[in-house]
PDB file of C-alpha atoms in Angstrom:
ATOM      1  CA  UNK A 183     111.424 113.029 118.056  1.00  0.00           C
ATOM      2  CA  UNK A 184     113.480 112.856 115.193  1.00  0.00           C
ATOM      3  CA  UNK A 185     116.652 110.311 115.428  1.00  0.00           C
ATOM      4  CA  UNK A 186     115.724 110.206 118.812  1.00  0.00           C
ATOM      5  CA  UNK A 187     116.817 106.608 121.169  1.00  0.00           C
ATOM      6  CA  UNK A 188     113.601 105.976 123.516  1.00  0.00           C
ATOM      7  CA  UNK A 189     113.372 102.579 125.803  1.00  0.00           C
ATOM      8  CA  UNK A 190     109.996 101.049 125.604  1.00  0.00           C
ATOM      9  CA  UNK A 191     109.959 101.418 129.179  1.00  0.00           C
ATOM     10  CA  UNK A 192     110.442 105.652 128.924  1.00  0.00           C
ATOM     11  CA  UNK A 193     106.784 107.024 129.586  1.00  0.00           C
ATOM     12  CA  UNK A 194     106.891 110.208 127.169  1.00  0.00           C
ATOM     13  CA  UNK A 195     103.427 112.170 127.722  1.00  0.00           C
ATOM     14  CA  UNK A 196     101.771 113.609 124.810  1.00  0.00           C
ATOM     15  CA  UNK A 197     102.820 117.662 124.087  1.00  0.00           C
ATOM     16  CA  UNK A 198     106.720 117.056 125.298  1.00  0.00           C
ATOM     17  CA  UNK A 199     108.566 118.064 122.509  1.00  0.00           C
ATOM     18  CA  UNK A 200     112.041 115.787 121.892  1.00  0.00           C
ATOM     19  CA  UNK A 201     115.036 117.354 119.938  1.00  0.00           C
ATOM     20  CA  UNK A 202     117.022 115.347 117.812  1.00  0.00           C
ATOM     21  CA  UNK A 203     119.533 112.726 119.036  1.00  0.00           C
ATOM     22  CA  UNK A 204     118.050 112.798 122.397  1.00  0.00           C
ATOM     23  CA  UNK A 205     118.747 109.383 124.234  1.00  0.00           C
ATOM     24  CA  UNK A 206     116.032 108.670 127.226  1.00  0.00           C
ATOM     25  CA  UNK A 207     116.546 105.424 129.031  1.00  0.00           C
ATOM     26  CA  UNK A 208     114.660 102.608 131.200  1.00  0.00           C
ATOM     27  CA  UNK A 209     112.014 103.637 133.269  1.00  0.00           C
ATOM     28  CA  UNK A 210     112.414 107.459 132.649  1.00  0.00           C
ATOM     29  CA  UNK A 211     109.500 109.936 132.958  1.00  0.00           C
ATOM     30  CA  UNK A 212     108.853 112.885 130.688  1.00  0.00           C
ATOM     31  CA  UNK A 213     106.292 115.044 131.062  1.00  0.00           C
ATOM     32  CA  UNK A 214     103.571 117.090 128.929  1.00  0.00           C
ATOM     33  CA  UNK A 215     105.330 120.676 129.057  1.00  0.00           C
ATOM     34  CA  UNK A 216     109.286 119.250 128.705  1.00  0.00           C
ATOM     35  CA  UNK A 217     111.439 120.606 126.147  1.00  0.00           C
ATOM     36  CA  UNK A 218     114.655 118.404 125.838  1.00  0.00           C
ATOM     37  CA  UNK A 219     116.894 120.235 123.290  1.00  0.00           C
ATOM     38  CA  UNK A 220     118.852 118.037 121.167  1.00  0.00           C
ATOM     39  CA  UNK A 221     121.591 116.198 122.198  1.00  0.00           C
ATOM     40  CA  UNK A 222     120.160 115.675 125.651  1.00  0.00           C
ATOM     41  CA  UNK A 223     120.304 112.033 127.471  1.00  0.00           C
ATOM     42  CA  UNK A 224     118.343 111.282 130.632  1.00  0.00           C
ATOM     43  CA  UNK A 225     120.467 107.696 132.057  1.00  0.00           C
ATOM     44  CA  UNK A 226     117.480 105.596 133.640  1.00  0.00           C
ATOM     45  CA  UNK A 227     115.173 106.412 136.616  1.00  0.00           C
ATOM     46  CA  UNK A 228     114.767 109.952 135.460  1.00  0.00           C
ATOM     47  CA  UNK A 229     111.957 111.939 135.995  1.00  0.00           C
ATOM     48  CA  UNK A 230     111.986 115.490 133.883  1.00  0.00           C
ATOM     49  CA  UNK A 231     108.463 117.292 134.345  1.00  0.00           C
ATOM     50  CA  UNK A 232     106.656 120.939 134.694  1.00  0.00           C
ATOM     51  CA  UNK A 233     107.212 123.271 132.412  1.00  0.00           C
ATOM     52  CA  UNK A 234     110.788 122.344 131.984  1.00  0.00           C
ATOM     53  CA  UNK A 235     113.561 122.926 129.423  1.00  0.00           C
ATOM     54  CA  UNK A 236     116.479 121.610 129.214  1.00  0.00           C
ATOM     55  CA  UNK A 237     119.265 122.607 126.908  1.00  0.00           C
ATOM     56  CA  UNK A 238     121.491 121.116 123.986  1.00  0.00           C
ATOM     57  CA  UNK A 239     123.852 118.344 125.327  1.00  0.00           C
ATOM     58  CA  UNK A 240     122.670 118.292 129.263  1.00  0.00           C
ATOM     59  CA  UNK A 241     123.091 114.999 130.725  1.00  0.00           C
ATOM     60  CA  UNK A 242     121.151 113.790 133.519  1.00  0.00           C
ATOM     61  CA  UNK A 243     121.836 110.576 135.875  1.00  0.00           C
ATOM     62  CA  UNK A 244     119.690 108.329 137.477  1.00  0.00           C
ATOM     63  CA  UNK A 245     116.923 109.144 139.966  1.00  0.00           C
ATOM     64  CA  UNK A 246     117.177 112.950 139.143  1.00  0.00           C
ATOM     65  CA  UNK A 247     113.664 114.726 140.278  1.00  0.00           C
ATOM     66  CA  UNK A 248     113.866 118.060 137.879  1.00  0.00           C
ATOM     67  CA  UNK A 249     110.840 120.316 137.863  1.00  0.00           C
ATOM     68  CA  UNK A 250     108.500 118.748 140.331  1.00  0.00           C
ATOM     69  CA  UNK A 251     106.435 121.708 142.105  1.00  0.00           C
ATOM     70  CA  UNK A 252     108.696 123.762 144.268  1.00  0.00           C
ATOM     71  CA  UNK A 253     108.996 122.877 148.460  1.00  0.00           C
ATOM     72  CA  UNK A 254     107.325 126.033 149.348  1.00  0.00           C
ATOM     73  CA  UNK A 255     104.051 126.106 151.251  1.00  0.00           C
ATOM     74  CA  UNK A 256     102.621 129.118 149.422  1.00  0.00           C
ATOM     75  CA  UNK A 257     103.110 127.347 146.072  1.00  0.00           C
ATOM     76  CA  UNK A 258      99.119 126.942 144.964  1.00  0.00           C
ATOM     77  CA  UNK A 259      99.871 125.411 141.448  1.00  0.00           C
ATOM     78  CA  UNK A 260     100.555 128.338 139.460  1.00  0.00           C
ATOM     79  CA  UNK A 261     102.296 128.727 136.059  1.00  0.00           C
ATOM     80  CA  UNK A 262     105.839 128.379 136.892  1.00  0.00           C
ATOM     81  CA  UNK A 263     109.095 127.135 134.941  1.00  0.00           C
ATOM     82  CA  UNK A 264     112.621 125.777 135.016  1.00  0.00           C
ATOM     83  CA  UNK A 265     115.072 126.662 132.758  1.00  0.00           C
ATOM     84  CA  UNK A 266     117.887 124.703 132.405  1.00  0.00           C
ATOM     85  CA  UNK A 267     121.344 125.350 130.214  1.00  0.00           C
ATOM     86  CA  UNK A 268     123.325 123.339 127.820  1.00  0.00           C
ATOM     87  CA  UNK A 269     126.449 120.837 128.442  1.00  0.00           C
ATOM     88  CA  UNK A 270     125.307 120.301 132.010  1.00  0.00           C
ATOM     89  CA  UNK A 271     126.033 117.175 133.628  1.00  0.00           C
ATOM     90  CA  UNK A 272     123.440 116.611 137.101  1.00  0.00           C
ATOM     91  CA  UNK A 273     123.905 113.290 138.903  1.00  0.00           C
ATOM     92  CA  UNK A 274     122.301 110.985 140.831  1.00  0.00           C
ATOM     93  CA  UNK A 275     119.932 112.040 143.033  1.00  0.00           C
ATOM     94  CA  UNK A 276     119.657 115.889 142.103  1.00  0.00           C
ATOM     95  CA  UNK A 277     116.383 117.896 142.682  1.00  0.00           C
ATOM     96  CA  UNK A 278     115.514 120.860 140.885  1.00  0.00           C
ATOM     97  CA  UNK A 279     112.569 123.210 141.164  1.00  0.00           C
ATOM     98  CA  UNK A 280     110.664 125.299 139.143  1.00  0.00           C
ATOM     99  CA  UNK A 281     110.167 129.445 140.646  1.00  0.00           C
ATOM    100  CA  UNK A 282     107.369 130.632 142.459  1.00  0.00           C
ATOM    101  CA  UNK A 283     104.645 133.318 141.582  1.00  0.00           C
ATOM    102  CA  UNK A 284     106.550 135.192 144.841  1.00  0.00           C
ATOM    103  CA  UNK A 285     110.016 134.851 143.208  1.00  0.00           C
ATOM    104  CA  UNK A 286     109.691 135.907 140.210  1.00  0.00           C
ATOM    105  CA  UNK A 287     107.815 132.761 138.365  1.00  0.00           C
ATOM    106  CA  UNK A 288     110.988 130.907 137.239  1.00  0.00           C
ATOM    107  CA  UNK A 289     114.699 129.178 137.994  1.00  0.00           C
ATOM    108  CA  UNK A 290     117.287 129.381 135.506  1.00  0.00           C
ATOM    109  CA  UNK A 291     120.564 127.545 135.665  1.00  0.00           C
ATOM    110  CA  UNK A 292     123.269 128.613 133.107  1.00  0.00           C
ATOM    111  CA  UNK A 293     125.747 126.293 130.984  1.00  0.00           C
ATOM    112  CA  UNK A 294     128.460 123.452 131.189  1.00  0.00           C
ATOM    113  CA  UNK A 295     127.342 123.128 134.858  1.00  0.00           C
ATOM    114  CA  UNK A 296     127.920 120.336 136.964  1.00  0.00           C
ATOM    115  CA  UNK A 297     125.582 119.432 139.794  1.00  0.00           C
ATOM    116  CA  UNK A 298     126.759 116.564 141.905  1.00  0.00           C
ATOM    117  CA  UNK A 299     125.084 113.734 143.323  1.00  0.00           C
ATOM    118  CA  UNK A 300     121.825 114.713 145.699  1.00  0.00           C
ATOM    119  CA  UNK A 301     122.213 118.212 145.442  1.00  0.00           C
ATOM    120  CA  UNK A 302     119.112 120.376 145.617  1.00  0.00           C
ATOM    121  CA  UNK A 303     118.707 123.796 143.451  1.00  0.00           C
ATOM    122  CA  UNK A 304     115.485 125.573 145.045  1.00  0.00           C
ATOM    123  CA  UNK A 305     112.980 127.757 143.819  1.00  0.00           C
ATOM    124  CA  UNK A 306     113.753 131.063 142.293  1.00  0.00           C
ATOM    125  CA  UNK A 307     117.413 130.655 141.925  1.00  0.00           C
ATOM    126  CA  UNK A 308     119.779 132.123 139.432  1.00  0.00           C
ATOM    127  CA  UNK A 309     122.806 129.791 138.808  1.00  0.00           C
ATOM    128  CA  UNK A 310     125.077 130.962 136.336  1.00  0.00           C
ATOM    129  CA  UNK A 311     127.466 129.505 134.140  1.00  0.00           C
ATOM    130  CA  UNK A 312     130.208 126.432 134.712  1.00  0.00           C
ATOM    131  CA  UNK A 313     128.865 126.429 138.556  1.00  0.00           C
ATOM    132  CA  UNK A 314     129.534 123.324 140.616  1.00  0.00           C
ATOM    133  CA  UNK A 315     128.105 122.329 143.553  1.00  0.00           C
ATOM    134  CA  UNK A 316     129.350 119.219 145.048  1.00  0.00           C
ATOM    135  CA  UNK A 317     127.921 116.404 146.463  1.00  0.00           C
ATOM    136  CA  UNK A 318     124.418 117.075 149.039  1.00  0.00           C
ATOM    137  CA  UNK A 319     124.837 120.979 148.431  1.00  0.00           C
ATOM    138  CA  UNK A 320     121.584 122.235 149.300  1.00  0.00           C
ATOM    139  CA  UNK A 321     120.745 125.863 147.808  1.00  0.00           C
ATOM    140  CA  UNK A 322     117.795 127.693 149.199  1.00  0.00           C
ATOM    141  CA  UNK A 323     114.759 129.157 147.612  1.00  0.00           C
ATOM    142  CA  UNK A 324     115.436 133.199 145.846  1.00  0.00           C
ATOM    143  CA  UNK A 325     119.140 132.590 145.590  1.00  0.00           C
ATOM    144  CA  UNK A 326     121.873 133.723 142.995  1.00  0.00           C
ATOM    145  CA  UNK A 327     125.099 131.896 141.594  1.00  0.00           C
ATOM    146  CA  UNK A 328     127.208 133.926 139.333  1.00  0.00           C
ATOM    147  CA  UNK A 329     128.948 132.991 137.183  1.00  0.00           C
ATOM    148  CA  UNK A 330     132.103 129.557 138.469  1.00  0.00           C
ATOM    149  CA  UNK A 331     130.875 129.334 141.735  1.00  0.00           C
ATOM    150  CA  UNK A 332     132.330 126.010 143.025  1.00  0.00           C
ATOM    151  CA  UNK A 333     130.202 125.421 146.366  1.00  0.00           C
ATOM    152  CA  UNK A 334     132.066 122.367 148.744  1.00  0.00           C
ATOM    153  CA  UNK A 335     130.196 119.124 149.586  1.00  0.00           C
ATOM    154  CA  UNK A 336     127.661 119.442 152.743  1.00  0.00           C
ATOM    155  CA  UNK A 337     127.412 122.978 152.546  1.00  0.00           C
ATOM    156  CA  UNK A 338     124.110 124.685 152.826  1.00  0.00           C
ATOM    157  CA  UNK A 339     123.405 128.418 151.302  1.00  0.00           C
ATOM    158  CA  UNK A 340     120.487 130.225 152.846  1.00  0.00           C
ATOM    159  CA  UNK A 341     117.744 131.783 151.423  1.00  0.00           C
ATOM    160  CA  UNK A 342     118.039 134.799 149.354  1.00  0.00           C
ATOM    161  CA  UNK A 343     121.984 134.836 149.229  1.00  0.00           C
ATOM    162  CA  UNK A 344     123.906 136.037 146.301  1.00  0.00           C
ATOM    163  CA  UNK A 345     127.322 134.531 145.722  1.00  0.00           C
ATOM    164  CA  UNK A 346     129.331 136.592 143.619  1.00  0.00           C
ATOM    165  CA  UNK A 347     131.428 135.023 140.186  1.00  0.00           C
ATOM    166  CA  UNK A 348     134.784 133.230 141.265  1.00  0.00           C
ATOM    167  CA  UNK A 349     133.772 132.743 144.736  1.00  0.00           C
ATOM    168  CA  UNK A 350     134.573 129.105 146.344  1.00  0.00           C
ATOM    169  CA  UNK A 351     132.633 127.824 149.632  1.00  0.00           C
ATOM    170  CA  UNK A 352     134.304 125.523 151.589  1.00  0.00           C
ATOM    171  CA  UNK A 353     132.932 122.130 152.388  1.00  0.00           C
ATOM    172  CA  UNK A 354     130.512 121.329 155.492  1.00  0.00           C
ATOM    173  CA  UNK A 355     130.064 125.341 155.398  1.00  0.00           C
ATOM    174  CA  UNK A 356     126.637 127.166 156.162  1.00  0.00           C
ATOM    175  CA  UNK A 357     126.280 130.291 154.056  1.00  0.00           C
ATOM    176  CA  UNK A 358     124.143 133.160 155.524  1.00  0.00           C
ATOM    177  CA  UNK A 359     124.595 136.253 153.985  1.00  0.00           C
ATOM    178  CA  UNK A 360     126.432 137.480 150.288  1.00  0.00           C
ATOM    179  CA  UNK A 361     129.383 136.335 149.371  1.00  0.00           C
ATOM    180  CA  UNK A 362     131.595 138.960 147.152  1.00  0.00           C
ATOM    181  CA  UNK A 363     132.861 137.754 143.801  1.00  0.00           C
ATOM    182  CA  UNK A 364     136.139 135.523 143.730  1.00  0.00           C
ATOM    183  CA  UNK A 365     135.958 135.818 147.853  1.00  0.00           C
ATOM    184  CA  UNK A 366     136.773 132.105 150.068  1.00  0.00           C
ATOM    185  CA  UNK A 367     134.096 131.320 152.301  1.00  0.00           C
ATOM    186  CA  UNK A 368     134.342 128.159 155.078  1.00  0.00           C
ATOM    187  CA  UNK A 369     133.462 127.467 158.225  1.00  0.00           C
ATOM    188  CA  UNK A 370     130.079 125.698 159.996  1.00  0.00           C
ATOM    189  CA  UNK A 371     128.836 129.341 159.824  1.00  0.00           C
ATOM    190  CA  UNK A 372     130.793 130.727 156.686  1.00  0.00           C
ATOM    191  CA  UNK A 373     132.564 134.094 157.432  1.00  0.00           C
ATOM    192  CA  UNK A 374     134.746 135.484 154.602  1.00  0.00           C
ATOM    193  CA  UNK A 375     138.475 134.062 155.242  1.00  0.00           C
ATOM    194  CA  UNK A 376     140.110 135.766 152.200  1.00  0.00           C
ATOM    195  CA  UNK A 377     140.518 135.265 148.460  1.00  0.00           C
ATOM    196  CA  UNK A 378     139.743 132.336 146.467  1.00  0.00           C
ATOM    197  CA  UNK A 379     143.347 132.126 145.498  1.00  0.00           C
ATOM    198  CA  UNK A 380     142.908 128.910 143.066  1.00  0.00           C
ATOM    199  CA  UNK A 381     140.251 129.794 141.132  1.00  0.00           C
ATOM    200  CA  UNK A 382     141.671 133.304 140.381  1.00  0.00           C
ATOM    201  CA  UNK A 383     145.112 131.983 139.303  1.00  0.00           C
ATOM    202  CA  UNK A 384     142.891 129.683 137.340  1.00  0.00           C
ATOM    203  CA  UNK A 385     141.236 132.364 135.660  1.00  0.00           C
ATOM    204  CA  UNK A 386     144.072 134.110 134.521  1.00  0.00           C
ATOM    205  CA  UNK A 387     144.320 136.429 137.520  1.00  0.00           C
ATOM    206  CA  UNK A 388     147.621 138.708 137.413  1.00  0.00           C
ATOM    207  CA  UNK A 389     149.726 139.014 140.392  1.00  0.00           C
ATOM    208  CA  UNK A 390     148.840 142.736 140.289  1.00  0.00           C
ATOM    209  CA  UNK A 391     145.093 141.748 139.859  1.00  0.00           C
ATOM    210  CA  UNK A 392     145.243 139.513 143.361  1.00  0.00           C
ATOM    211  CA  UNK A 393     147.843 142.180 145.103  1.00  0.00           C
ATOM    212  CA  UNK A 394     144.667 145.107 144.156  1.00  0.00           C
ATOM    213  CA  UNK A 395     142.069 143.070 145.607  1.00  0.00           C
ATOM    214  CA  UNK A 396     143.965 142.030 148.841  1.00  0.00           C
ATOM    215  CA  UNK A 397     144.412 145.474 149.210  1.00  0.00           C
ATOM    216  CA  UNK A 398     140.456 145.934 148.633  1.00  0.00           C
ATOM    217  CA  UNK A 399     139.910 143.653 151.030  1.00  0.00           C
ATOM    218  CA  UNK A 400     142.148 145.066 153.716  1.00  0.00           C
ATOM    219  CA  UNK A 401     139.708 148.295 153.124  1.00  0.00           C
ATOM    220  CA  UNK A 402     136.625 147.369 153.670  1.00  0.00           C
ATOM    221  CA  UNK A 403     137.547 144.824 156.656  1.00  0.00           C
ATOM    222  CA  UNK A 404     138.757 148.164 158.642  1.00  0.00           C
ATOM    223  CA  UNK A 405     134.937 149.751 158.045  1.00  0.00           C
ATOM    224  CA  UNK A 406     131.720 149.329 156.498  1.00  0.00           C
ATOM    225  CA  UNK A 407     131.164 147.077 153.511  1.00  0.00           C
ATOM    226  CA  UNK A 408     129.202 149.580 152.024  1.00  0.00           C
ATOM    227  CA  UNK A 409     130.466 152.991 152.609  1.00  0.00           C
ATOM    228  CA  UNK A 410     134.137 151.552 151.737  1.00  0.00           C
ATOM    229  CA  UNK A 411     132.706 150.626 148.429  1.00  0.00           C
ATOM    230  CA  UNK A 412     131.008 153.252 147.453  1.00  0.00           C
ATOM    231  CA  UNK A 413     134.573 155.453 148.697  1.00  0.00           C
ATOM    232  CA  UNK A 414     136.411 153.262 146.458  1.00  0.00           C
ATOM    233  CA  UNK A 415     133.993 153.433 143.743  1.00  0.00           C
ATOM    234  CA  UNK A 416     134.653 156.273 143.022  1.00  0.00           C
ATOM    235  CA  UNK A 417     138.308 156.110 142.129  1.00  0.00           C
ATOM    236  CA  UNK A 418     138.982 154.883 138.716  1.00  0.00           C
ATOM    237  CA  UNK A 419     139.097 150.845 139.583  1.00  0.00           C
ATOM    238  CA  UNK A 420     138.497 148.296 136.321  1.00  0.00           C
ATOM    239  CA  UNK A 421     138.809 144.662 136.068  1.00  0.00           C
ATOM    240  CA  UNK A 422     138.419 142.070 139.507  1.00  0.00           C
ATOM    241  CA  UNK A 423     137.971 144.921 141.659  1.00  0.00           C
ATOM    242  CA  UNK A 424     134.952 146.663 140.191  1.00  0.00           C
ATOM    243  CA  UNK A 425     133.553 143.200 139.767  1.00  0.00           C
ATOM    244  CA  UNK A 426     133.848 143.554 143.585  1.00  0.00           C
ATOM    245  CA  UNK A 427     132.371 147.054 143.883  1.00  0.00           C
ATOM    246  CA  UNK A 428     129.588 146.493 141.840  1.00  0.00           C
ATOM    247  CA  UNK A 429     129.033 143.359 143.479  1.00  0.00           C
ATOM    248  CA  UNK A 430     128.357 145.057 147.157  1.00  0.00           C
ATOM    249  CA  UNK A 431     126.543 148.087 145.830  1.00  0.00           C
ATOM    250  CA  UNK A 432     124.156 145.897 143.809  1.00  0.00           C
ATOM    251  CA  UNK A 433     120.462 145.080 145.513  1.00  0.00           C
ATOM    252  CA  UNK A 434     120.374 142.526 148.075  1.00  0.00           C
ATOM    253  CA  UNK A 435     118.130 141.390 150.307  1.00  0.00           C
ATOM    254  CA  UNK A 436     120.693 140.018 152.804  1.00  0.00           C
ATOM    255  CA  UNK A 437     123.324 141.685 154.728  1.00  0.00           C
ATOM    256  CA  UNK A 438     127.381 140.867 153.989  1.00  0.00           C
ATOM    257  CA  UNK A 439     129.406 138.531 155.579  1.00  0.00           C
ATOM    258  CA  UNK A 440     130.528 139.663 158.969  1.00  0.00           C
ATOM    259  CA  UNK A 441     134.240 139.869 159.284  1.00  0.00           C
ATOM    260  CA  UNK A 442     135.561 136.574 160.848  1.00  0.00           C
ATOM    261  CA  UNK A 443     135.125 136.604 164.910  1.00  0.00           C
ATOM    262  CA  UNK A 444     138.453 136.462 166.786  1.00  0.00           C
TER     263      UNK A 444
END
């Protein structure tokens, strides 16, 4: 606990282990198996425990719940974990749950994420890098976040979906099935309504880079996701677009987005 800033009212249980320059506040609750890198500052009212880590320079607000035992009936106490990135910054309210022996035994999140107030990460989820998921996003049990996902306040994002890198999800939008990378998804029930436009330009995206993958997505809305991809997989396509490919041709255990209804 070296340099570290602890309120007498903190309860830190004996075998957490407390990098340096680690700031825990009033009433806070760490527990036996926590790792807090250094760096990391829980506000007040926080309760870290499980066998949780949490990396370098993650902030976390008040009344955050991270690593209680995941909200799955089948959970019988095994040995599960969360693993948590660095730079993150998860607000008021946020729950966070360790894996499940079913899933895989652990749920990662990535780096310089930020997780707004009363969100909910499930059990078994992959979230990857500089994701955000606005305020009372709720992201089911088994699911995957690549990397810059921005998911809109009120949305919901069923179990076992994969959302590829760059997508966006509107707000108040109900996500069923995979979304493909740097695709725009919105709607009470999501259906795929183009190209996240902003994030790509924010990204760097070329005009010829958003011209080849509106042309990609002209192709496979005329026919199968699948046997479209694996027709234009085999042309010589780099960059955004095999991001794409490889995207639908990967495993999943959900089917794609249905093109949106007339």
């Amino acid at each position: 606990m070296a340099d570290a800033l602890i309120h007498p009212s903190a309860v830190i249980e004996p075998g957490a282990q407390i990098g340096a320059g680690v700031r825990i506040g009033p009433f806070c609750v760490v527990g036996p198996k926590v790792r807090l890198a250094d760096g990391v500052e829980l506000k007040s009212h926080v309760v870290v425990t499980g066998d949780t880590s949490v990396g370098e320079g993650t902030v976390i607000f008040p009344f955050a719940s991270i690593g209680e035992v995941p909200q799955d009936l089948k959970f019988k106490g095994e040995d599960v974990r969360l693993q948590i990135g660095a730079r993150n910054r998860i607000r008021e309210y946020v729950t966070m749950n360790p894996g499940t022996a079913g899933g895989g035994s652990i749920t990662t999140v990535g780096d310089d994420g930020l997780f707004m107030a009363s969100s909910h990460v499930g059990h078994d989820c992959r979230i990857g890098d500089r994701v955000i998921l606005a305020n009372s996003v709720a992201i089911a049990g088994h699911c995957v976040l690549e990397d810059d996902v921005i998911v809109g306040g009120l949305s919901g994002v069923h179990q076992w979906v994969r959302i590829g890198r760059g997508a966006m999800i509107g707000a108040v939008t109900m996500v069923t099935a995979d979304v493909i990378p740097y695709g725009l998804v919105q709607g009470p029930r999501g259906h795929l309504d183009g190209l996240n436009l902003i994030g790509l330009k924010r990204r760097g995206a070329t005009r010829s880079d958003i011209a080849a993958l509106r042309s990609l997505l002209g192709d496979l809305g005329r026919g199968s996701f699948r046997d479209t991809a694996r027709t234009r997989a085999e042309a010589q396509v780099t960059g955004m677009e095999r991001d794409v490919l490889d995207f639908i041709l990967g495993p999943s255990d959900r089917s794609f987005l249905a093109p949106k209804p007339e």
